[in-house]
Amino acid sequence: MTLVLILVLLLVLLLTGAPIFAALGLASLIVTLLTEGHVNSIADTVFAKLNNNLLTAIPMFAFMAYIMIRAKVVDHLYEAANAMVRHLPGGLGIATVLSCTVFAAISGSSVATALTIGTAAIPQMKRFGYPSHTAYGVIAAGGTLGILIPPSGPAILYAIVTEVSIGALFLAGVIPGAIMALLFAAYCAVSAMRRRDEHKPEWIGFRECARAVGRAFWALMMPPVVLGGIYAGVFTASEAAAIGCFYALFVGVVVYRSFGFRDLWETAYETVRTTAMLFMILAAAAIFGHAVTIIRLPAELVEAVVAYQLTPIMFLLAVMAVIFVLGMFLETISIILITTPIVFPVLLQLGIDPIWYGILLMINLELALITPPVGMNLFVIKGIADAPLIEVIRGVVPYVVLLLAGLALVLLVPELATWLPESAGFG
């Protein structure tokens, strides 16, 4: 009965348009009050969750991403990717996927990736004969790579909620992220060869190509500087975020000279807004975790798994199916914070690697960004292209199939997610 109450309350609040932190917090407070008769433990619960040094990484990674966005780094990235592959079948689509892959490793945000790359890529792709829905689909799907490729904002959030290693989770996303990028690029090439109606730009030559890559060099070095320092043991994830901020400022102010004092003020403002929102959501998630614990929901779920003799794979299939459905209606942060406190104790009971599960979750969250009716990247592309939503949805359908294939591949071959962390000593 209590479970039904908390789910109904949460669903009603979310459907009324209440912010996720308000919906989570209010529903959890009501359940806690009904169960315990008081809410005296809430303050201690919230303090314990927010009293975590890892949280300092969130505002710094956000600040780094906003600097690189405002410094218009994407222009140099897209120019370099376009120069290298524009003459191939589906070259502009492949260039868009490459740009999304690199920018995802800089921004850590899928929505920011789709927005910034889309602004540059959509006009180019239409100019060279790409059907509108094809252009919309590759950018909406390419933007989802920001969830999987490190440093990923949702991955940081999952790591904080579950207390797994951020470094291990980042490393685990590298191979699956590369696989998804290759699948997207391969589809662009194959679909272009089948259409035969696009106009391929001419090869600009090795010299011009080298110049374009040279102009993007400092942007391309951002992921190796930030992530390389973590895996080399030079600094922690939080220290890596701080180094990334200084590097981003250097690139924007000194190298590209496209970042001024006004940009600094607006970047700081956006960072504070984003951080405050995430911390409020984390506080509400702590209350939610407390509520589901006192009603014994995780314990009952473990008992049900034992009673029905579910294997780890069967349990994961059931959870992935539920998350896929939730992804049609909720955004990524909501899904992480609602499902993880319930599912995580069962993962430990069944001996499922939380890093492996984390990558499966990230791929499923990629699907959430491009599945209607509430896929965020769908609305981002609709907004910047002023396109009918049905055209955007039509374009992403093949990429939904590719993401499902990638999810199945990582589910069947866990080593794709676990090999790199274990090789680096995180196992």
Tab-separated table of C-alpha atoms in Angstrom:
chain	number	residue	atom	x	y	z
A	1	MET	CA	0.000	0.000	0.000
A	2	THR	CA	2.822	2.398	0.890
A	3	LEU	CA	4.611	1.558	-2.352
A	4	VAL	CA	1.471	2.355	-4.356
A	5	LEU	CA	1.102	5.636	-2.455
A	6	ILE	CA	4.661	6.817	-3.134
A	7	LEU	CA	4.490	5.883	-6.827
A	8	VAL	CA	1.079	7.492	-7.365
A	9	LEU	CA	2.154	10.659	-5.531
A	10	LEU	CA	5.368	10.856	-7.529
A	11	LEU	CA	3.627	10.258	-10.855
A	12	VAL	CA	0.877	12.809	-10.169
A	13	LEU	CA	3.379	15.476	-9.118
A	14	LEU	CA	5.595	14.875	-12.157
A	15	LEU	CA	2.631	14.944	-14.549
A	16	THR	CA	1.498	18.281	-13.108
A	17	GLY	CA	4.834	19.744	-14.150
A	18	ALA	CA	6.354	19.972	-10.672
A	19	PRO	CA	10.170	20.136	-10.666
A	20	ILE	CA	11.793	16.765	-10.031
A	21	PHE	CA	13.287	17.858	-6.674
A	22	ALA	CA	9.849	19.044	-5.465
A	23	ALA	CA	8.082	15.871	-6.635
A	24	LEU	CA	10.686	13.537	-5.132
A	25	GLY	CA	10.987	15.487	-1.892
A	26	LEU	CA	7.272	16.014	-1.250
A	27	ALA	CA	6.244	12.427	-2.035
A	28	SER	CA	9.065	11.088	0.155
A	29	LEU	CA	8.245	13.443	3.040
A	30	ILE	CA	4.602	12.331	3.027
A	31	VAL	CA	5.568	8.647	3.046
A	32	THR	CA	8.149	9.231	5.816
A	33	LEU	CA	5.589	11.092	7.916
A	34	LEU	CA	2.964	8.372	7.472
A	35	THR	CA	5.459	5.603	8.233
A	36	GLU	CA	7.510	7.074	11.081
A	37	GLY	CA	5.088	9.679	12.379
A	38	HIS	CA	7.741	12.421	12.119
A	39	VAL	CA	10.375	13.801	9.781
A	40	ASN	CA	13.124	14.372	12.345
A	41	SER	CA	15.613	12.193	10.460
A	42	ILE	CA	15.366	14.123	7.189
A	43	ALA	CA	17.956	16.806	8.002
A	44	ASP	CA	20.584	14.218	8.964
A	45	THR	CA	19.796	12.198	5.825
A	46	VAL	CA	20.251	15.182	3.530
A	47	PHE	CA	23.437	16.335	5.290
A	48	ALA	CA	24.972	12.852	5.049
A	49	LYS	CA	24.295	12.716	1.295
A	50	LEU	CA	25.611	16.216	0.533
A	51	ASN	CA	28.637	15.948	2.835
A	52	ASN	CA	30.696	14.371	0.061
A	53	ASN	CA	33.913	15.736	-1.425
A	54	LEU	CA	33.036	14.219	-4.800
A	55	LEU	CA	30.245	16.758	-5.177
A	56	THR	CA	32.825	19.470	-5.827
A	57	ALA	CA	33.399	17.865	-9.231
A	58	ILE	CA	29.872	18.752	-10.394
A	59	PRO	CA	30.165	22.575	-10.472
A	60	MET	CA	33.699	22.445	-11.856
A	61	PHE	CA	32.861	20.080	-14.708
A	62	ALA	CA	29.808	22.242	-15.454
A	63	PHE	CA	31.970	25.404	-15.436
A	64	MET	CA	34.500	23.753	-17.765
A	65	ALA	CA	31.753	22.710	-20.186
A	66	TYR	CA	30.123	26.160	-20.270
A	67	ILE	CA	33.484	27.818	-20.958
A	68	MET	CA	34.160	25.536	-23.931
A	69	ILE	CA	30.638	26.104	-25.270
A	70	ARG	CA	30.863	29.907	-24.997
A	71	ALA	CA	34.361	29.898	-26.495
A	72	LYS	CA	32.770	28.341	-29.621
A	73	VAL	CA	35.168	25.414	-29.565
A	74	VAL	CA	32.601	23.411	-31.532
A	75	ASP	CA	33.323	25.482	-34.662
A	76	HIS	CA	36.927	24.235	-34.740
A	77	LEU	CA	35.920	20.655	-33.895
A	78	TYR	CA	33.312	20.468	-36.633
A	79	GLU	CA	35.657	22.071	-39.160
A	80	ALA	CA	38.358	19.488	-38.397
A	81	ALA	CA	35.992	16.502	-38.508
A	82	ASN	CA	34.409	17.789	-41.706
A	83	ALA	CA	37.794	18.300	-43.355
A	84	MET	CA	38.835	14.701	-42.665
A	85	VAL	CA	35.760	12.766	-43.809
A	86	ARG	CA	33.545	15.116	-45.862
A	87	HIS	CA	34.468	13.411	-49.159
A	88	LEU	CA	33.364	9.938	-47.994
A	89	PRO	CA	29.856	8.522	-48.497
A	90	GLY	CA	27.808	10.014	-45.683
A	91	GLY	CA	30.835	12.168	-44.875
A	92	LEU	CA	28.946	15.055	-43.302
A	93	GLY	CA	26.972	12.615	-41.141
A	94	ILE	CA	30.195	10.897	-40.076
A	95	ALA	CA	31.742	14.305	-39.343
A	96	THR	CA	28.737	15.148	-37.199
A	97	VAL	CA	29.103	11.897	-35.234
A	98	LEU	CA	32.846	12.543	-34.759
A	99	SER	CA	32.151	16.097	-33.589
A	100	CYS	CA	29.476	14.854	-31.179
A	101	THR	CA	31.872	12.231	-29.816
A	102	VAL	CA	34.642	14.734	-29.072
A	103	PHE	CA	32.309	17.454	-27.830
A	104	ALA	CA	30.567	14.926	-25.566
A	105	ALA	CA	33.955	14.288	-23.955
A	106	ILE	CA	34.290	18.038	-23.392
A	107	SER	CA	30.807	19.037	-22.278
A	108	GLY	CA	29.542	15.880	-20.528
A	109	SER	CA	26.033	16.920	-21.595
A	110	SER	CA	23.903	15.314	-24.284
A	111	VAL	CA	21.554	18.260	-24.660
A	112	ALA	CA	24.468	20.724	-24.950
A	113	THR	CA	26.126	18.464	-27.532
A	114	ALA	CA	22.988	18.219	-29.690
A	115	LEU	CA	22.370	21.961	-29.407
A	116	THR	CA	25.861	23.188	-30.266
A	117	ILE	CA	26.704	20.613	-32.951
A	118	GLY	CA	23.226	20.878	-34.458
A	119	THR	CA	23.503	24.620	-34.910
A	120	ALA	CA	26.621	24.150	-37.062
A	121	ALA	CA	25.785	20.863	-38.795
A	122	ILE	CA	22.140	21.079	-39.848
A	123	PRO	CA	22.599	23.885	-42.435
A	124	GLN	CA	25.656	22.127	-43.897
A	125	MET	CA	23.920	18.762	-44.220
A	126	LYS	CA	20.854	20.285	-45.889
A	127	ARG	CA	23.083	22.272	-48.236
A	128	PHE	CA	24.671	19.073	-49.567
A	129	GLY	CA	21.416	17.238	-50.176
A	130	TYR	CA	20.771	15.347	-46.949
A	131	PRO	CA	17.042	14.782	-46.310
A	132	SER	CA	15.863	16.872	-43.354
A	133	HIS	CA	14.884	13.906	-41.197
A	134	THR	CA	18.294	12.296	-41.776
A	135	ALA	CA	20.109	15.419	-40.584
A	136	TYR	CA	17.866	15.731	-37.539
A	137	GLY	CA	18.271	12.065	-36.630
A	138	VAL	CA	22.068	11.915	-36.697
A	139	ILE	CA	22.423	15.038	-34.547
A	140	ALA	CA	19.755	14.034	-32.016
A	141	ALA	CA	21.320	10.574	-31.705
A	142	GLY	CA	24.923	11.805	-31.782
A	143	GLY	CA	24.102	14.153	-28.942
A	144	THR	CA	23.178	11.211	-26.724
A	145	LEU	CA	26.844	10.172	-26.658
A	146	GLY	CA	27.329	12.846	-23.982
A	147	ILE	CA	25.753	10.474	-21.466
A	148	LEU	CA	28.105	7.572	-22.176
A	149	ILE	CA	31.448	9.106	-23.132
A	150	PRO	CA	33.392	10.508	-20.150
A	151	PRO	CA	33.233	12.870	-18.403
A	152	SER	CA	29.470	12.297	-18.277
A	153	GLY	CA	27.208	14.290	-15.964
A	154	PRO	CA	24.700	11.445	-15.430
A	155	ALA	CA	27.597	9.028	-14.788
A	156	ILE	CA	28.918	11.350	-12.067
A	157	LEU	CA	25.439	11.469	-10.528
A	158	TYR	CA	25.117	7.658	-10.579
A	159	ALA	CA	28.578	7.314	-9.038
A	160	ILE	CA	27.677	9.702	-6.208
A	161	VAL	CA	24.361	7.962	-5.470
A	162	THR	CA	25.926	4.477	-5.435
A	163	GLU	CA	29.391	5.478	-4.128
A	164	VAL	CA	31.169	3.631	-6.923
A	165	SER	CA	34.426	4.981	-8.360
A	166	ILE	CA	33.907	7.860	-10.798
A	167	GLY	CA	37.214	7.007	-12.485
A	168	ALA	CA	36.140	3.390	-13.009
A	169	LEU	CA	32.769	4.443	-14.393
A	170	PHE	CA	34.380	6.951	-16.764
A	171	LEU	CA	36.793	4.314	-18.032
A	172	ALA	CA	33.986	1.771	-18.425
A	173	GLY	CA	32.152	4.086	-20.817
A	174	VAL	CA	35.040	4.414	-23.287
A	175	ILE	CA	34.640	1.153	-25.257
A	176	PRO	CA	30.802	1.152	-25.341
A	177	GLY	CA	30.892	4.849	-26.288
A	178	ALA	CA	33.319	4.143	-29.141
A	179	ILE	CA	31.173	1.227	-30.311
A	180	MET	CA	28.035	3.384	-30.407
A	181	ALA	CA	29.880	6.157	-32.278
A	182	LEU	CA	31.160	3.612	-34.839
A	183	LEU	CA	27.677	2.145	-35.276
A	184	PHE	CA	26.233	5.618	-35.876
A	185	ALA	CA	28.998	6.509	-38.348
A	186	ALA	CA	28.618	3.187	-40.196
A	187	TYR	CA	24.873	3.745	-40.519
A	188	CYS	CA	25.508	7.240	-41.960
A	189	ALA	CA	27.795	5.728	-44.612
A	190	VAL	CA	25.486	2.834	-45.498
A	191	SER	CA	22.343	4.965	-45.687
A	192	ALA	CA	24.172	7.519	-47.887
A	193	MET	CA	25.260	4.797	-50.318
A	194	ARG	CA	21.681	3.556	-50.527
A	195	ARG	CA	20.252	7.043	-51.167
A	196	ARG	CA	22.781	8.162	-53.802
A	197	ASP	CA	21.250	11.649	-53.834
A	198	GLU	CA	23.660	13.642	-51.731
A	199	HIS	CA	26.347	15.917	-53.117
A	200	LYS	CA	29.708	15.075	-51.598
A	201	PRO	CA	32.068	17.997	-51.005
A	202	GLU	CA	35.466	17.641	-52.635
A	203	TRP	CA	38.530	16.409	-50.738
A	204	ILE	CA	40.434	19.515	-49.621
A	205	GLY	CA	43.838	17.841	-49.511
A	206	PHE	CA	46.187	16.784	-46.743
A	207	ARG	CA	47.608	20.258	-46.166
A	208	GLU	CA	44.228	21.924	-45.561
A	209	CYS	CA	43.087	18.948	-43.528
A	210	ALA	CA	46.179	19.217	-41.319
A	211	ARG	CA	45.528	22.931	-40.850
A	212	ALA	CA	41.933	22.280	-39.749
A	213	VAL	CA	43.068	19.633	-37.263
A	214	GLY	CA	45.798	21.992	-36.045
A	215	ARG	CA	43.233	24.709	-35.330
A	216	ALA	CA	41.219	22.192	-33.278
A	217	PHE	CA	44.305	20.781	-31.501
A	218	TRP	CA	43.773	22.563	-28.183
A	219	ALA	CA	40.140	21.516	-28.045
A	220	LEU	CA	41.027	17.924	-28.941
A	221	MET	CA	43.535	17.826	-26.067
A	222	MET	CA	40.903	18.569	-23.429
A	223	PRO	CA	39.755	14.922	-22.880
A	224	PRO	CA	43.328	13.516	-22.693
A	225	VAL	CA	44.372	16.223	-20.192
A	226	VAL	CA	41.365	15.733	-17.898
A	227	LEU	CA	40.889	11.971	-18.136
A	228	GLY	CA	44.557	11.099	-18.614
A	229	GLY	CA	45.421	12.779	-15.329
A	230	ILE	CA	42.816	10.688	-13.489
A	231	TYR	CA	43.976	7.347	-14.910
A	232	ALA	CA	47.662	8.193	-14.540
A	233	GLY	CA	47.032	8.809	-10.844
A	234	VAL	CA	48.180	12.434	-11.096
A	235	PHE	CA	44.955	13.815	-9.642
A	236	THR	CA	41.510	12.791	-8.410
A	237	ALA	CA	38.235	13.338	-10.282
A	238	SER	CA	37.599	16.581	-8.390
A	239	GLU	CA	41.138	17.812	-9.044
A	240	ALA	CA	40.749	16.821	-12.714
A	241	ALA	CA	37.650	19.010	-12.922
A	242	ALA	CA	39.610	21.963	-11.492
A	243	ILE	CA	42.461	21.393	-13.958
A	244	GLY	CA	39.871	21.205	-16.730
A	245	CYS	CA	38.494	24.621	-15.732
A	246	PHE	CA	41.947	26.237	-15.931
A	247	TYR	CA	42.645	24.503	-19.240
A	248	ALA	CA	39.297	25.635	-20.681
A	249	LEU	CA	40.010	29.227	-19.624
A	250	PHE	CA	43.450	29.047	-21.228
A	251	VAL	CA	41.994	27.714	-24.493
A	252	GLY	CA	39.149	30.230	-24.586
A	253	VAL	CA	41.078	33.332	-23.508
A	254	VAL	CA	44.633	32.781	-24.775
A	255	VAL	CA	44.404	30.353	-27.704
A	256	TYR	CA	41.099	31.142	-29.443
A	257	ARG	CA	40.594	34.584	-27.864
A	258	SER	CA	36.839	34.082	-27.988
A	259	PHE	CA	36.081	34.276	-24.260
A	260	GLY	CA	35.840	37.613	-22.414
A	261	PHE	CA	34.779	38.990	-19.040
A	262	ARG	CA	31.100	39.092	-20.049
A	263	ASP	CA	31.317	35.431	-21.030
A	264	LEU	CA	32.946	34.654	-17.679
A	265	TRP	CA	30.064	36.259	-15.788
A	266	GLU	CA	27.401	34.458	-17.817
A	267	THR	CA	29.281	31.165	-17.555
A	268	ALA	CA	29.524	31.494	-13.771
A	269	TYR	CA	25.798	32.312	-13.594
A	270	GLU	CA	24.847	29.239	-15.646
A	271	THR	CA	27.157	27.063	-13.538
A	272	VAL	CA	25.578	28.248	-10.282
A	273	ARG	CA	22.085	27.662	-11.670
A	274	THR	CA	22.918	24.147	-12.860
A	275	THR	CA	24.736	23.231	-9.646
A	276	ALA	CA	21.965	24.538	-7.401
A	277	MET	CA	19.400	22.553	-9.374
A	278	LEU	CA	21.447	19.334	-9.154
A	279	PHE	CA	22.138	19.732	-5.440
A	280	MET	CA	18.436	20.273	-4.725
A	281	ILE	CA	17.654	17.130	-6.701
A	282	LEU	CA	20.344	15.204	-4.787
A	283	ALA	CA	18.870	16.360	-1.480
A	284	ALA	CA	15.417	15.202	-2.593
A	285	ALA	CA	16.909	11.896	-3.787
A	286	ALA	CA	18.442	11.355	-0.349
A	287	ILE	CA	14.982	11.759	1.214
A	288	PHE	CA	13.537	9.400	-1.401
A	289	GLY	CA	16.213	6.796	-0.663
A	290	HIS	CA	15.404	7.070	3.047
A	291	ALA	CA	11.680	6.666	2.327
A	292	VAL	CA	12.036	3.522	0.195
A	293	THR	CA	14.355	2.039	2.831
A	294	ILE	CA	11.945	2.512	5.743
A	295	ILE	CA	9.103	0.913	3.771
A	296	ARG	CA	11.480	-2.005	3.068
A	297	LEU	CA	11.062	-1.743	-0.698
A	298	PRO	CA	14.638	-2.842	-1.586
A	299	ALA	CA	14.436	-5.730	0.913
A	300	GLU	CA	11.084	-6.848	-0.502
A	301	LEU	CA	12.471	-6.649	-4.015
A	302	VAL	CA	15.399	-8.875	-3.001
A	303	GLU	CA	12.960	-11.363	-1.445
A	304	ALA	CA	10.874	-11.359	-4.642
A	305	VAL	CA	13.963	-12.002	-6.777
A	306	VAL	CA	14.906	-14.947	-4.546
A	307	ALA	CA	11.340	-16.290	-4.502
A	308	TYR	CA	11.023	-16.215	-8.289
A	309	GLN	CA	14.587	-17.518	-8.697
A	310	LEU	CA	15.552	-14.770	-11.138
A	311	THR	CA	19.054	-14.966	-12.575
A	312	PRO	CA	21.133	-11.762	-12.818
A	313	ILE	CA	20.454	-11.552	-16.576
A	314	MET	CA	16.706	-12.007	-16.077
A	315	PHE	CA	16.685	-9.282	-13.421
A	316	LEU	CA	18.698	-6.914	-15.610
A	317	LEU	CA	16.366	-7.526	-18.563
A	318	ALA	CA	13.369	-6.663	-16.393
A	319	VAL	CA	15.035	-3.509	-15.033
A	320	MET	CA	16.156	-2.374	-18.497
A	321	ALA	CA	12.610	-2.839	-19.821
A	322	VAL	CA	11.186	-0.730	-16.978
A	323	ILE	CA	13.808	2.004	-17.507
A	324	PHE	CA	13.125	2.025	-21.257
A	325	VAL	CA	9.429	2.692	-20.573
A	326	LEU	CA	10.250	5.322	-17.931
A	327	GLY	CA	12.544	6.989	-20.457
A	328	MET	CA	9.558	7.761	-22.657
A	329	PHE	CA	8.115	10.003	-19.942
A	330	LEU	CA	10.921	11.097	-17.601
A	331	GLU	CA	14.281	12.774	-18.142
A	332	THR	CA	17.594	11.146	-17.274
A	333	ILE	CA	18.222	12.614	-13.817
A	334	SER	CA	14.756	11.585	-12.642
A	335	ILE	CA	15.272	8.022	-13.827
A	336	ILE	CA	18.648	7.682	-12.087
A	337	LEU	CA	17.406	9.044	-8.778
A	338	ILE	CA	14.099	7.163	-8.734
A	339	THR	CA	15.349	3.716	-9.770
A	340	THR	CA	18.871	3.484	-8.306
A	341	PRO	CA	17.972	3.467	-4.573
A	342	ILE	CA	15.490	0.650	-5.284
A	343	VAL	CA	17.593	-1.443	-7.662
A	344	PHE	CA	21.093	-1.050	-6.216
A	345	PRO	CA	20.677	-3.330	-3.127
A	346	VAL	CA	19.384	-6.095	-5.411
A	347	LEU	CA	22.404	-5.698	-7.703
A	348	LEU	CA	24.702	-6.274	-4.744
A	349	GLN	CA	22.636	-9.247	-3.573
A	350	LEU	CA	22.855	-10.878	-7.014
A	351	GLY	CA	26.559	-10.113	-7.392
A	352	ILE	CA	26.027	-7.844	-10.415
A	353	ASP	CA	28.938	-5.477	-11.045
A	354	PRO	CA	27.594	-1.929	-10.354
A	355	ILE	CA	29.991	-0.526	-12.970
A	356	TRP	CA	28.556	-2.847	-15.628
A	357	TYR	CA	25.027	-1.928	-14.568
A	358	GLY	CA	25.979	1.750	-14.647
A	359	ILE	CA	26.977	1.505	-18.325
A	360	LEU	CA	23.793	-0.405	-19.193
A	361	LEU	CA	21.875	2.354	-17.432
A	362	MET	CA	23.726	5.073	-19.378
A	363	ILE	CA	22.923	3.417	-22.735
A	364	ASN	CA	19.278	3.106	-21.718
A	365	LEU	CA	19.292	6.768	-20.734
A	366	GLU	CA	20.615	7.590	-24.202
A	367	LEU	CA	17.443	5.983	-25.512
A	368	ALA	CA	15.400	8.157	-23.149
A	369	LEU	CA	16.732	11.270	-24.892
A	370	ILE	CA	15.392	10.269	-28.322
A	371	THR	CA	12.211	8.306	-27.542
A	372	PRO	CA	8.932	10.225	-27.663
A	373	PRO	CA	6.927	11.723	-26.147
A	374	VAL	CA	9.466	13.354	-23.769
A	375	GLY	CA	12.862	12.838	-25.450
A	376	MET	CA	14.822	15.998	-24.663
A	377	ASN	CA	17.032	15.853	-27.763
A	378	LEU	CA	13.948	15.626	-29.973
A	379	PHE	CA	12.760	19.000	-28.699
A	380	VAL	CA	16.255	20.495	-28.906
A	381	ILE	CA	16.478	19.632	-32.615
A	382	LYS	CA	12.879	20.741	-33.216
A	383	GLY	CA	13.745	24.090	-31.617
A	384	ILE	CA	16.969	24.867	-33.468
A	385	ALA	CA	15.695	23.619	-36.859
A	386	ASP	CA	12.109	24.867	-36.489
A	387	ALA	CA	11.061	21.447	-37.784
A	388	PRO	CA	7.923	19.343	-37.274
A	389	LEU	CA	8.452	16.955	-34.366
A	390	ILE	CA	7.316	14.006	-36.484
A	391	GLU	CA	10.228	14.647	-38.888
A	392	VAL	CA	12.718	14.538	-35.999
A	393	ILE	CA	11.161	11.334	-34.643
A	394	ARG	CA	11.308	9.775	-38.106
A	395	GLY	CA	15.020	10.554	-38.260
A	396	VAL	CA	15.910	8.986	-34.902
A	397	VAL	CA	14.111	5.644	-35.413
A	398	PRO	CA	17.182	3.866	-36.904
A	399	TYR	CA	19.341	5.149	-34.035
A	400	VAL	CA	16.881	3.803	-31.459
A	401	VAL	CA	17.404	0.380	-33.073
A	402	LEU	CA	21.201	0.855	-33.000
A	403	LEU	CA	21.145	1.862	-29.332
A	404	LEU	CA	19.030	-1.184	-28.477
A	405	ALA	CA	21.575	-3.325	-30.324
A	406	GLY	CA	24.399	-1.684	-28.358
A	407	LEU	CA	22.518	-2.255	-25.094
A	408	ALA	CA	22.059	-5.942	-25.950
A	409	LEU	CA	25.737	-6.262	-26.890
A	410	VAL	CA	26.987	-4.821	-23.570
A	411	LEU	CA	24.433	-6.943	-21.697
A	412	LEU	CA	25.687	-10.122	-23.393
A	413	VAL	CA	29.377	-9.173	-23.240
A	414	PRO	CA	29.966	-7.452	-19.853
A	415	GLU	CA	33.721	-7.279	-20.547
A	416	LEU	CA	33.067	-4.419	-22.969
A	417	ALA	CA	32.314	-2.301	-19.908
A	418	THR	CA	34.442	-3.966	-17.239
A	419	TRP	CA	37.719	-4.801	-19.014
A	420	LEU	CA	39.243	-1.306	-19.029
A	421	PRO	CA	38.457	-0.526	-15.346
A	422	GLU	CA	39.804	-3.906	-14.256
A	423	SER	CA	42.930	-3.488	-16.401
A	424	ALA	CA	43.514	-0.066	-14.804
A	425	GLY	CA	43.301	-1.575	-11.315
A	426	PHE	CA	39.779	-0.459	-10.421
A	427	GLY	CA	38.481	-4.005	-10.135
